[in-house]
PDB file of N, CA and C in Angstrom:
ATOM      1  N   MET K   8      87.047 -80.052  71.578  1.00 73.00           N
ATOM      2  CA  MET K   8      88.342 -79.976  70.918  1.00 73.00           C
ATOM      3  C   MET K   8      89.151 -81.239  71.212  1.00 73.00           C
ATOM      4  N   LEU K   9      89.017 -81.766  72.421  1.00 78.00           N
ATOM      5  CA  LEU K   9      89.772 -82.965  72.787  1.00 78.00           C
ATOM      6  C   LEU K   9      89.375 -84.172  71.944  1.00 78.00           C
ATOM      7  N   ILE K  10      88.097 -84.280  71.610  1.00 81.00           N
ATOM      8  CA  ILE K  10      87.658 -85.418  70.801  1.00 81.00           C
ATOM      9  C   ILE K  10      88.256 -85.339  69.398  1.00 81.00           C
ATOM     10  N   PHE K  11      88.364 -84.141  68.848  1.00 81.00           N
ATOM     11  CA  PHE K  11      88.992 -83.985  67.538  1.00 81.00           C
ATOM     12  C   PHE K  11      90.474 -84.346  67.621  1.00 81.00           C
ATOM     13  N   LEU K  12      91.116 -83.919  68.695  1.00 81.00           N
ATOM     14  CA  LEU K  12      92.523 -84.247  68.910  1.00 81.00           C
ATOM     15  C   LEU K  12      92.709 -85.760  69.024  1.00 81.00           C
ATOM     16  N   LEU K  13      91.799 -86.425  69.724  1.00 84.00           N
ATOM     17  CA  LEU K  13      91.859 -87.881  69.854  1.00 84.00           C
ATOM     18  C   LEU K  13      91.724 -88.558  68.491  1.00 84.00           C
ATOM     19  N   HIS K  14      90.796 -88.072  67.668  1.00 86.00           N
ATOM     20  CA  HIS K  14      90.613 -88.668  66.337  1.00 86.00           C
ATOM     21  C   HIS K  14      91.874 -88.520  65.482  1.00 86.00           C
ATOM     22  N   VAL K  15      92.501 -87.365  65.537  1.00 84.00           N
ATOM     23  CA  VAL K  15      93.733 -87.160  64.770  1.00 84.00           C
ATOM     24  C   VAL K  15      94.835 -88.074  65.296  1.00 84.00           C
ATOM     25  N   CYS K  16      94.959 -88.178  66.611  1.00 83.00           N
ATOM     26  CA  CYS K  16      95.972 -89.066  67.199  1.00 83.00           C
ATOM     27  C   CYS K  16      95.720 -90.514  66.798  1.00 83.00           C
ATOM     28  N   ASN K  17      94.464 -90.935  66.799  1.00 88.00           N
ATOM     29  CA  ASN K  17      94.142 -92.297  66.371  1.00 88.00           C
ATOM     30  C   ASN K  17      94.525 -92.510  64.907  1.00 88.00           C
ATOM     31  N   PHE K  18      94.271 -91.517  64.080  1.00 88.00           N
ATOM     32  CA  PHE K  18      94.654 -91.620  62.665  1.00 88.00           C
ATOM     33  C   PHE K  18      96.172 -91.748  62.535  1.00 88.00           C
ATOM     34  N   LEU K  19      96.902 -90.913  63.271  1.00 83.00           N
ATOM     35  CA  LEU K  19      98.364 -90.950  63.201  1.00 83.00           C
ATOM     36  C   LEU K  19      98.930 -92.256  63.751  1.00 83.00           C
ATOM     37  N   ASN K  20      98.205 -92.888  64.663  1.00 85.00           N
ATOM     38  CA  ASN K  20      98.675 -94.128  65.284  1.00 85.00           C
ATOM     39  C   ASN K  20      98.162 -95.386  64.589  1.00 85.00           C
ATOM     40  N   THR K  21      97.551 -95.235  63.425  1.00 90.00           N
ATOM     41  CA  THR K  21      97.054 -96.397  62.689  1.00 90.00           C
ATOM     42  C   THR K  21      98.198 -97.383  62.464  1.00 90.00           C
ATOM     43  N   GLY K  22      97.924 -98.642  62.788  1.00 91.00           N
ATOM     44  CA  GLY K  22      98.932 -99.687  62.629  1.00 91.00           C
ATOM     45  C   GLY K  22      99.786 -99.912  63.861  1.00 91.00           C
ATOM     46  N   SER K  23      99.611 -99.076  64.869  1.00 90.00           N
ATOM     47  CA  SER K  23     100.372 -99.264  66.109  1.00 90.00           C
ATOM     48  C   SER K  23      99.441 -99.777  67.198  1.00 90.00           C
ATOM     49  N   ARG K  24     100.011-100.110  68.329  1.00 87.00           N
ATOM     50  CA  ARG K  24      99.182-100.604  69.432  1.00 87.00           C
ATOM     51  C   ARG K  24      98.320 -99.496  70.040  1.00 87.00           C
ATOM     52  N   PHE K  25      98.561 -98.258  69.663  1.00 81.00           N
ATOM     53  CA  PHE K  25      97.802 -97.134  70.208  1.00 81.00           C
ATOM     54  C   PHE K  25      96.608 -96.745  69.342  1.00 81.00           C
ATOM     55  N   GLN K  26      96.421 -97.425  68.214  1.00 83.00           N
ATOM     56  CA  GLN K  26      95.315 -97.053  67.330  1.00 83.00           C
ATOM     57  C   GLN K  26      93.978 -97.341  67.998  1.00 83.00           C
ATOM     58  N   ASN K  27      92.982 -96.606  67.601  1.00 88.00           N
ATOM     59  CA  ASN K  27      91.615 -96.753  68.119  1.00 88.00           C
ATOM     60  C   ASN K  27      91.518 -96.570  69.632  1.00 88.00           C
ATOM     61  N   ALA K  28      92.322 -95.679  70.175  1.00 89.00           N
ATOM     62  CA  ALA K  28      92.263 -95.387  71.611  1.00 89.00           C
ATOM     63  C   ALA K  28      90.936 -94.714  71.933  1.00 89.00           C
ATOM     64  N   HIS K  29      90.418 -94.991  73.107  1.00 89.00           N
ATOM     65  CA  HIS K  29      89.169 -94.367  73.555  1.00 89.00           C
ATOM     66  C   HIS K  29      89.443 -93.063  74.305  1.00 89.00           C
ATOM     67  N   GLY K  30      90.706 -92.820  74.588  1.00 85.00           N
ATOM     68  CA  GLY K  30      91.085 -91.614  75.306  1.00 85.00           C
ATOM     69  C   GLY K  30      92.580 -91.620  75.551  1.00 85.00           C
ATOM     70  N   PHE K  31      93.042 -90.626  76.267  1.00 82.00           N
ATOM     71  CA  PHE K  31      94.451 -90.563  76.639  1.00 82.00           C
ATOM     72  C   PHE K  31      94.540 -89.875  77.994  1.00 82.00           C
ATOM     73  N   PRO K  32      95.593 -90.184  78.757  1.00 84.00           N
ATOM     74  CA  PRO K  32      95.745 -89.530  80.062  1.00 84.00           C
ATOM     75  C   PRO K  32      95.911 -88.024  79.876  1.00 84.00           C
ATOM     76  N   ILE K  33      95.235 -87.270  80.672  1.00 82.00           N
ATOM     77  CA  ILE K  33      95.287 -85.811  80.558  1.00 82.00           C
ATOM     78  C   ILE K  33      96.713 -85.299  80.764  1.00 82.00           C
ATOM     79  N   THR K  34      97.538 -86.077  81.470  1.00 84.00           N
ATOM     80  CA  THR K  34      98.934 -85.682  81.686  1.00 84.00           C
ATOM     81  C   THR K  34      99.736 -85.709  80.390  1.00 84.00           C
ATOM     82  N   GLN K  35      99.238 -86.409  79.355  1.00 82.00           N
ATOM     83  CA  GLN K  35      99.923 -86.447  78.061  1.00 82.00           C
ATOM     84  C   GLN K  35      99.533 -85.278  77.162  1.00 82.00           C
ATOM     85  N   LEU K  36      98.577 -84.496  77.581  1.00 80.00           N
ATOM     86  CA  LEU K  36      98.090 -83.408  76.740  1.00 80.00           C
ATOM     87  C   LEU K  36      99.191 -82.434  76.315  1.00 80.00           C
ATOM     88  N   PRO K  37     100.069 -81.980  77.213  1.00 82.00           N
ATOM     89  CA  PRO K  37     101.127 -81.065  76.755  1.00 82.00           C
ATOM     90  C   PRO K  37     102.016 -81.692  75.677  1.00 82.00           C
ATOM     91  N   GLN K  38     102.332 -82.965  75.832  1.00 82.00           N
ATOM     92  CA  GLN K  38     103.166 -83.653  74.843  1.00 82.00           C
ATOM     93  C   GLN K  38     102.439 -83.747  73.501  1.00 82.00           C
ATOM     94  N   ILE K  39     101.150 -84.048  73.552  1.00 77.00           N
ATOM     95  CA  ILE K  39     100.367 -84.191  72.324  1.00 77.00           C
ATOM     96  C   ILE K  39     100.212 -82.851  71.617  1.00 77.00           C
ATOM     97  N   ILE K  40      99.859 -81.812  72.363  1.00 74.00           N
ATOM     98  CA  ILE K  40      99.581 -80.532  71.702  1.00 74.00           C
ATOM     99  C   ILE K  40     100.848 -79.845  71.208  1.00 74.00           C
ATOM    100  N   ASN K  41     102.006 -80.191  71.767  1.00 80.00           N
ATOM    101  CA  ASN K  41     103.262 -79.599  71.308  1.00 80.00           C
ATOM    102  C   ASN K  41     103.960 -80.447  70.251  1.00 80.00           C
ATOM    103  N   PHE K  42     103.321 -81.539  69.830  1.00 80.00           N
ATOM    104  CA  PHE K  42     103.880 -82.422  68.805  1.00 80.00           C
ATOM    105  C   PHE K  42     104.062 -81.623  67.522  1.00 80.00           C
ATOM    106  N   ARG K  43     105.295 -81.560  67.026  1.00 81.00           N
ATOM    107  CA  ARG K  43     105.602 -80.747  65.842  1.00 81.00           C
ATOM    108  C   ARG K  43     105.197 -81.474  64.568  1.00 81.00           C
ATOM    109  N   CYS K  44     104.682 -80.727  63.617  1.00 76.00           N
ATOM    110  CA  CYS K  44     104.351 -81.279  62.303  1.00 76.00           C
ATOM    111  C   CYS K  44     105.651 -81.607  61.568  1.00 76.00           C
ATOM    112  N   THR K  45     105.571 -82.525  60.619  1.00 76.00           N
ATOM    113  CA  THR K  45     106.788 -82.964  59.926  1.00 76.00           C
ATOM    114  C   THR K  45     107.446 -81.847  59.131  1.00 76.00           C
ATOM    115  N   HIS K  46     106.672 -80.911  58.635  1.00 74.00           N
ATOM    116  CA  HIS K  46     107.267 -79.807  57.873  1.00 74.00           C
ATOM    117  C   HIS K  46     107.826 -78.724  58.792  1.00 74.00           C
ATOM    118  N   GLY K  47     107.642 -78.878  60.103  1.00 70.00           N
ATOM    119  CA  GLY K  47     108.215 -77.952  61.074  1.00 70.00           C
ATOM    120  C   GLY K  47     107.545 -76.600  61.148  1.00 70.00           C
ATOM    121  N   LYS K  48     106.365 -76.463  60.549  1.00 77.00           N
ATOM    122  CA  LYS K  48     105.709 -75.154  60.511  1.00 77.00           C
ATOM    123  C   LYS K  48     104.490 -75.090  61.412  1.00 77.00           C
ATOM    124  N   GLY K  49     104.518 -75.801  62.490  1.00 82.00           N
ATOM    125  CA  GLY K  49     103.385 -75.749  63.401  1.00 82.00           C
ATOM    126  C   GLY K  49     103.320 -76.983  64.273  1.00 82.00           C
ATOM    127  N   THR K  50     102.279 -77.013  65.080  1.00 82.00           N
ATOM    128  CA  THR K  50     102.079 -78.136  65.989  1.00 82.00           C
ATOM    129  C   THR K  50     100.797 -78.873  65.624  1.00 82.00           C
ATOM    130  N   LEU K  51     100.659 -80.043  66.201  1.00 79.00           N
ATOM    131  CA  LEU K  51      99.459 -80.841  65.984  1.00 79.00           C
ATOM    132  C   LEU K  51      98.222 -80.068  66.437  1.00 79.00           C
ATOM    133  N   LEU K  52      98.321 -79.378  67.561  1.00 77.00           N
ATOM    134  CA  LEU K  52      97.180 -78.607  68.055  1.00 77.00           C
ATOM    135  C   LEU K  52      96.770 -77.529  67.057  1.00 77.00           C
ATOM    136  N   GLU K  53      97.740 -76.821  66.516  1.00 81.00           N
ATOM    137  CA  GLU K  53      97.419 -75.777  65.540  1.00 81.00           C
ATOM    138  C   GLU K  53      96.719 -76.370  64.320  1.00 81.00           C
ATOM    139  N   TYR K  54      97.181 -77.530  63.868  1.00 80.00           N
ATOM    140  CA  TYR K  54      96.540 -78.198  62.739  1.00 80.00           C
ATOM    141  C   TYR K  54      95.097 -78.558  63.077  1.00 80.00           C
ATOM    142  N   VAL K  55      94.895 -79.146  64.250  1.00 79.00           N
ATOM    143  CA  VAL K  55      93.550 -79.566  64.654  1.00 79.00           C
ATOM    144  C   VAL K  55      92.628 -78.357  64.763  1.00 79.00           C
ATOM    145  N   VAL K  56      93.110 -77.274  65.342  1.00 78.00           N
ATOM    146  CA  VAL K  56      92.288 -76.064  65.479  1.00 78.00           C
ATOM    147  C   VAL K  56      91.882 -75.538  64.108  1.00 78.00           C
ATOM    148  N   ARG K  57      92.827 -75.479  63.169  1.00 80.00           N
ATOM    149  CA  ARG K  57      92.499 -75.009  61.812  1.00 80.00           C
ATOM    150  C   ARG K  57      91.477 -75.927  61.145  1.00 80.00           C
ATOM    151  N   ALA K  58      91.673 -77.236  61.283  1.00 81.00           N
ATOM    152  CA  ALA K  58      90.753 -78.193  60.661  1.00 81.00           C
ATOM    153  C   ALA K  58      89.356 -78.073  61.257  1.00 81.00           C
ATOM    154  N   VAL K  59      89.280 -77.926  62.556  1.00 79.00           N
ATOM    155  CA  VAL K  59      87.975 -77.800  63.217  1.00 79.00           C
ATOM    156  C   VAL K  59      87.289 -76.509  62.793  1.00 79.00           C
ATOM    157  N   GLU K  60      88.039 -75.422  62.731  1.00 78.00           N
ATOM    158  CA  GLU K  60      87.446 -74.152  62.314  1.00 78.00           C
ATOM    159  C   GLU K  60      86.891 -74.235  60.896  1.00 78.00           C
ATOM    160  N   LEU K  61      87.574 -74.960  60.018  1.00 82.00           N
ATOM    161  CA  LEU K  61      87.098 -75.098  58.634  1.00 82.00           C
ATOM    162  C   LEU K  61      85.860 -75.985  58.542  1.00 82.00           C
ATOM    163  N   GLN K  62      85.833 -77.058  59.312  1.00 81.00           N
ATOM    164  CA  GLN K  62      84.744 -78.028  59.202  1.00 81.00           C
ATOM    165  C   GLN K  62      83.553 -77.710  60.100  1.00 81.00           C
ATOM    166  N   HIS K  63      83.793 -77.026  61.190  1.00 77.00           N
ATOM    167  CA  HIS K  63      82.729 -76.771  62.175  1.00 77.00           C
ATOM    168  C   HIS K  63      82.743 -75.296  62.565  1.00 77.00           C
ATOM    169  N   LYS K  64      82.213 -74.483  61.705  1.00 73.00           N
ATOM    170  CA  LYS K  64      82.176 -73.035  61.959  1.00 73.00           C
ATOM    171  C   LYS K  64      81.474 -72.742  63.290  1.00 73.00           C
ATOM    172  N   GLY K  65      82.029 -71.858  64.058  1.00 73.00           N
ATOM    173  CA  GLY K  65      81.404 -71.454  65.307  1.00 73.00           C
ATOM    174  C   GLY K  65      81.819 -72.271  66.515  1.00 73.00           C
ATOM    175  N   ILE K  66      82.518 -73.387  66.294  1.00 72.00           N
ATOM    176  CA  ILE K  66      82.891 -74.219  67.439  1.00 72.00           C
ATOM    177  C   ILE K  66      83.960 -73.538  68.298  1.00 72.00           C
ATOM    178  N   HIS K  67      84.696 -72.617  67.706  1.00 67.00           N
ATOM    179  CA  HIS K  67      85.729 -71.932  68.473  1.00 67.00           C
ATOM    180  C   HIS K  67      85.137 -71.087  69.607  1.00 67.00           C
ATOM    181  N   ASN K  68      83.834 -70.913  69.624  1.00 73.00           N
ATOM    182  CA  ASN K  68      83.185 -70.182  70.721  1.00 73.00           C
ATOM    183  C   ASN K  68      83.068 -71.015  71.995  1.00 73.00           C
ATOM    184  N   PHE K  69      83.488 -72.293  71.925  1.00 70.00           N
ATOM    185  CA  PHE K  69      83.342 -73.152  73.096  1.00 70.00           C
ATOM    186  C   PHE K  69      84.096 -72.600  74.303  1.00 70.00           C
ATOM    187  N   ALA K  70      85.206 -71.930  74.074  1.00 68.00           N
ATOM    188  CA  ALA K  70      85.971 -71.378  75.193  1.00 68.00           C
ATOM    189  C   ALA K  70      85.148 -70.336  75.946  1.00 68.00           C
ATOM    190  N   ARG K  71      84.456 -69.491  75.214  1.00 75.00           N
ATOM    191  CA  ARG K  71      83.607 -68.472  75.837  1.00 75.00           C
ATOM    192  C   ARG K  71      82.475 -69.122  76.625  1.00 75.00           C
ATOM    193  N   GLU K  72      81.935 -70.211  76.086  1.00 75.00           N
ATOM    194  CA  GLU K  72      80.844 -70.918  76.759  1.00 75.00           C
ATOM    195  C   GLU K  72      81.322 -71.613  78.033  1.00 75.00           C
ATOM    196  N   LEU K  73      82.561 -72.084  78.027  1.00 70.00           N
ATOM    197  CA  LEU K  73      83.085 -72.821  79.182  1.00 70.00           C
ATOM    198  C   LEU K  73      83.637 -71.923  80.286  1.00 70.00           C
ATOM    199  N   MET K  74      84.001 -70.699  79.957  1.00 72.00           N
ATOM    200  CA  MET K  74      84.667 -69.823  80.926  1.00 72.00           C
ATOM    201  C   MET K  74      83.940 -69.680  82.256  1.00 72.00           C
ATOM    202  N   PRO K  75      82.626 -69.522  82.297  1.00 78.00           N
ATOM    203  CA  PRO K  75      81.975 -69.410  83.609  1.00 78.00           C
ATOM    204  C   PRO K  75      82.220 -70.640  84.490  1.00 78.00           C
ATOM    205  N   PHE K  76      82.244 -71.811  83.884  1.00 76.00           N
ATOM    206  CA  PHE K  76      82.474 -73.034  84.654  1.00 76.00           C
ATOM    207  C   PHE K  76      83.932 -73.160  85.071  1.00 76.00           C
ATOM    208  N   ILE K  77      84.822 -72.726  84.205  1.00 70.00           N
ATOM    209  CA  ILE K  77      86.246 -72.756  84.533  1.00 70.00           C
ATOM    210  C   ILE K  77      86.525 -71.801  85.682  1.00 70.00           C
ATOM    211  N   GLU K  78      85.898 -70.629  85.641  1.00 75.00           N
ATOM    212  CA  GLU K  78      86.070 -69.663  86.724  1.00 75.00           C
ATOM    213  C   GLU K  78      85.629 -70.259  88.057  1.00 75.00           C
ATOM    214  N   LEU K  79      84.508 -70.977  88.055  1.00 77.00           N
ATOM    215  CA  LEU K  79      84.033 -71.616  89.285  1.00 77.00           C
ATOM    216  C   LEU K  79      84.982 -72.717  89.739  1.00 77.00           C
ATOM    217  N   GLY K  80      85.522 -73.464  88.800  1.00 74.00           N
ATOM    218  CA  GLY K  80      86.353 -74.610  89.131  1.00 74.00           C
ATOM    219  C   GLY K  80      87.748 -74.263  89.603  1.00 74.00           C
ATOM    220  N   ARG K  81      88.232 -73.087  89.273  1.00 73.00           N
ATOM    221  CA  ARG K  81      89.613 -72.765  89.631  1.00 73.00           C
ATOM    222  C   ARG K  81      89.818 -72.610  91.133  1.00 73.00           C
ATOM    223  N   ASP K  82      88.747 -72.346  91.870  1.00 78.00           N
ATOM    224  CA  ASP K  82      88.870 -72.167  93.311  1.00 78.00           C
ATOM    225  C   ASP K  82      88.722 -73.473  94.090  1.00 78.00           C
ATOM    226  N   ILE K  83      88.538 -74.573  93.396  1.00 82.00           N
ATOM    227  CA  ILE K  83      88.387 -75.859  94.072  1.00 82.00           C
ATOM    228  C   ILE K  83      89.736 -76.287  94.632  1.00 82.00           C
ATOM    229  N   ASP K  84      89.737 -76.694  95.882  1.00 85.00           N
ATOM    230  CA  ASP K  84      90.950 -77.131  96.566  1.00 85.00           C
ATOM    231  C   ASP K  84      91.115 -78.637  96.365  1.00 85.00           C
ATOM    232  N   ILE K  85      91.814 -79.022  95.303  1.00 85.00           N
ATOM    233  CA  ILE K  85      91.986 -80.435  94.968  1.00 85.00           C
ATOM    234  C   ILE K  85      92.728 -81.159  96.087  1.00 85.00           C
ATOM    235  N   ALA K  86      93.768 -80.554  96.625  1.00 88.00           N
ATOM    236  CA  ALA K  86      94.533 -81.197  97.700  1.00 88.00           C
ATOM    237  C   ALA K  86      93.640 -81.434  98.915  1.00 88.00           C
ATOM    238  N   GLY K  87      92.782 -80.480  99.230  1.00 90.00           N
ATOM    239  CA  GLY K  87      91.863 -80.643 100.353  1.00 90.00           C
ATOM    240  C   GLY K  87      90.866 -81.766 100.113  1.00 90.00           C
ATOM    241  N   ILE K  88      90.371 -81.854  98.891  1.00 91.00           N
ATOM    242  CA  ILE K  88      89.434 -82.928  98.548  1.00 91.00           C
ATOM    243  C   ILE K  88      90.125 -84.283  98.657  1.00 91.00           C
ATOM    244  N   GLU K  89      91.361 -84.371  98.145  1.00 92.00           N
ATOM    245  CA  GLU K  89      92.100 -85.633  98.237  1.00 92.00           C
ATOM    246  C   GLU K  89      92.330 -86.026  99.689  1.00 92.00           C
ATOM    247  N   GLN K  90      92.652 -85.052 100.540  1.00 94.00           N
ATOM    248  CA  GLN K  90      92.863 -85.329 101.961  1.00 94.00           C
ATOM    249  C   GLN K  90      91.572 -85.841 102.603  1.00 94.00           C
ATOM    250  N   GLU K  91      90.461 -85.208 102.294  1.00 95.00           N
ATOM    251  CA  GLU K  91      89.175 -85.657 102.837  1.00 95.00           C
ATOM    252  C   GLU K  91      88.823 -87.056 102.345  1.00 95.00           C
ATOM    253  N   LEU K  92      89.131 -87.342 101.087  1.00 95.00           N
ATOM    254  CA  LEU K  92      88.868 -88.684 100.553  1.00 95.00           C
ATOM    255  C   LEU K  92      89.726 -89.736 101.247  1.00 95.00           C
ATOM    256  N   ARG K  93      90.977 -89.398 101.545  1.00 96.00           N
ATOM    257  CA  ARG K  93      91.836 -90.338 102.283  1.00 96.00           C
ATOM    258  C   ARG K  93      91.271 -90.602 103.671  1.00 96.00           C
ATOM    259  N   LYS K  94      90.791 -89.551 104.336  1.00 96.00           N
ATOM    260  CA  LYS K  94      90.183 -89.723 105.661  1.00 96.00           C
ATOM    261  C   LYS K  94      88.939 -90.598 105.572  1.00 96.00           C
ATOM    262  N   LEU K  95      88.115 -90.346 104.573  1.00 96.00           N
ATOM    263  CA  LEU K  95      86.903 -91.135 104.382  1.00 96.00           C
ATOM    264  C   LEU K  95      87.249 -92.597 104.116  1.00 96.00           C
ATOM    265  N   HIS K  96      88.263 -92.832 103.313  1.00 96.00           N
ATOM    266  CA  HIS K  96      88.698 -94.196 103.019  1.00 96.00           C
ATOM    267  C   HIS K  96      89.160 -94.890 104.297  1.00 96.00           C
ATOM    268  N   ALA K  97      89.915 -94.191 105.124  1.00 96.00           N
ATOM    269  CA  ALA K  97      90.379 -94.771 106.391  1.00 96.00           C
ATOM    270  C   ALA K  97      89.194 -95.119 107.289  1.00 96.00           C
ATOM    271  N   ARG K  98      88.210 -94.232 107.352  1.00 96.00           N
ATOM    272  CA  ARG K  98      87.020 -94.505 108.176  1.00 96.00           C
ATOM    273  C   ARG K  98      86.249 -95.706 107.631  1.00 96.00           C
ATOM    274  N   LEU K  99      86.145 -95.818 106.321  1.00 96.00           N
ATOM    275  CA  LEU K  99      85.464 -96.969 105.721  1.00 96.00           C
ATOM    276  C   LEU K  99      86.209 -98.262 106.030  1.00 96.00           C
ATOM    277  N   GLN K 100      87.524 -98.207 106.032  1.00 96.00           N
ATOM    278  CA  GLN K 100      88.322 -99.386 106.393  1.00 96.00           C
ATOM    279  C   GLN K 100      88.059 -99.770 107.847  1.00 96.00           C
ATOM    280  N   GLU K 101      87.964 -98.773 108.717  1.00 96.00           N
ATOM    281  CA  GLU K 101      87.651 -99.040 110.128  1.00 96.00           C
ATOM    282  C   GLU K 101      86.276 -99.686 110.254  1.00 96.00           C
ATOM    283  N   CYS K 102      85.307 -99.171 109.519  1.00 94.00           N
ATOM    284  CA  CYS K 102      83.950 -99.739 109.553  1.00 94.00           C
ATOM    285  C   CYS K 102      83.952-101.175 109.053  1.00 94.00           C
ATOM    286  N   ALA K 103      84.673-101.445 107.983  1.00 93.00           N
ATOM    287  CA  ALA K 103      84.749-102.806 107.446  1.00 93.00           C
ATOM    288  C   ALA K 103      85.376-103.742 108.463  1.00 93.00           C
ATOM    289  N   SER K 104      86.397-103.276 109.139  1.00 93.00           N
ATOM    290  CA  SER K 104      87.046-104.085 110.176  1.00 93.00           C
ATOM    291  C   SER K 104      86.081-104.363 111.321  1.00 93.00           C
ATOM    292  N   LEU K 105      85.325-103.360 111.712  1.00 92.00           N
ATOM    293  CA  LEU K 105      84.342-103.524 112.784  1.00 92.00           C
ATOM    294  C   LEU K 105      83.262-104.528 112.380  1.00 92.00           C
ATOM    295  N   VAL K 106      82.800-104.462 111.158  1.00 91.00           N
ATOM    296  CA  VAL K 106      81.787-105.408 110.673  1.00 91.00           C
ATOM    297  C   VAL K 106      82.340-106.827 110.703  1.00 91.00           C
ATOM    298  N   ARG K 107      83.589-107.006 110.262  1.00 89.00           N
ATOM    299  CA  ARG K 107      84.197-108.344 110.306  1.00 89.00           C
ATOM    300  C   ARG K 107      84.299-108.841 111.742  1.00 89.00           C
ATOM    301  N   THR K 108      84.646-107.954 112.665  1.00 89.00           N
ATOM    302  CA  THR K 108      84.745-108.331 114.077  1.00 89.00           C
ATOM    303  C   THR K 108      83.380-108.738 114.609  1.00 89.00           C
ATOM    304  N   LEU K 109      82.347-107.982 114.270  1.00 87.00           N
ATOM    305  CA  LEU K 109      80.997-108.293 114.739  1.00 87.00           C
ATOM    306  C   LEU K 109      80.482-109.605 114.163  1.00 87.00           C
ATOM    307  N   GLU K 110      80.864-109.917 112.941  1.00 82.00           N
ATOM    308  CA  GLU K 110      80.437-111.179 112.336  1.00 82.00           C
ATOM    309  C   GLU K 110      80.993-112.373 113.098  1.00 82.00           C
ATOM    310  N   HIS K 111      82.177-112.223 113.673  1.00 81.00           N
ATOM    311  CA  HIS K 111      82.822-113.329 114.385  1.00 81.00           C
ATOM    312  C   HIS K 111      82.533-113.304 115.881  1.00 81.00           C
ATOM    313  N   ASP K 112      81.802-112.297 116.325  1.00 78.00           N
ATOM    314  CA  ASP K 112      81.455-112.185 117.743  1.00 78.00           C
ATOM    315  C   ASP K 112      80.407-113.250 118.083  1.00 78.00           C
ATOM    316  N   LYS K 113      80.652-114.027 119.113  1.00 69.00           N
ATOM    317  CA  LYS K 113      79.761-115.140 119.458  1.00 69.00           C
ATOM    318  C   LYS K 113      78.714-114.751 120.477  1.00 69.00           C
ATOM    319  N   LYS K 114      78.646-113.532 120.867  1.00 60.00           N
ATOM    320  CA  LYS K 114      77.679-113.121 121.886  1.00 60.00           C
ATOM    321  C   LYS K 114      76.307-113.066 121.348  1.00 60.00           C
TER     322      LYS K 114
END
């Protein structure tokens, strides 16, 4: 669904510096999906969903297919992973410093 949304956004941005984008920050997704249509009778997301349903029958089942993976992913502790990555980065910096020290050691 995101790729279809990207294609529509690229079409709407034709002639601007944002045309032919290869992607967009996921943090912009709420802004993009809530973008109101000019006639005021819906959102960009609703338009994209209708267009996809018409052109690609059965694709709306993707949510059912993804749910098992989403269920597994919801229990991931992102903050814990980020903390562990910061610790790992600090240890790597220490190792790099030690290697530089050993390179200059004259013993």
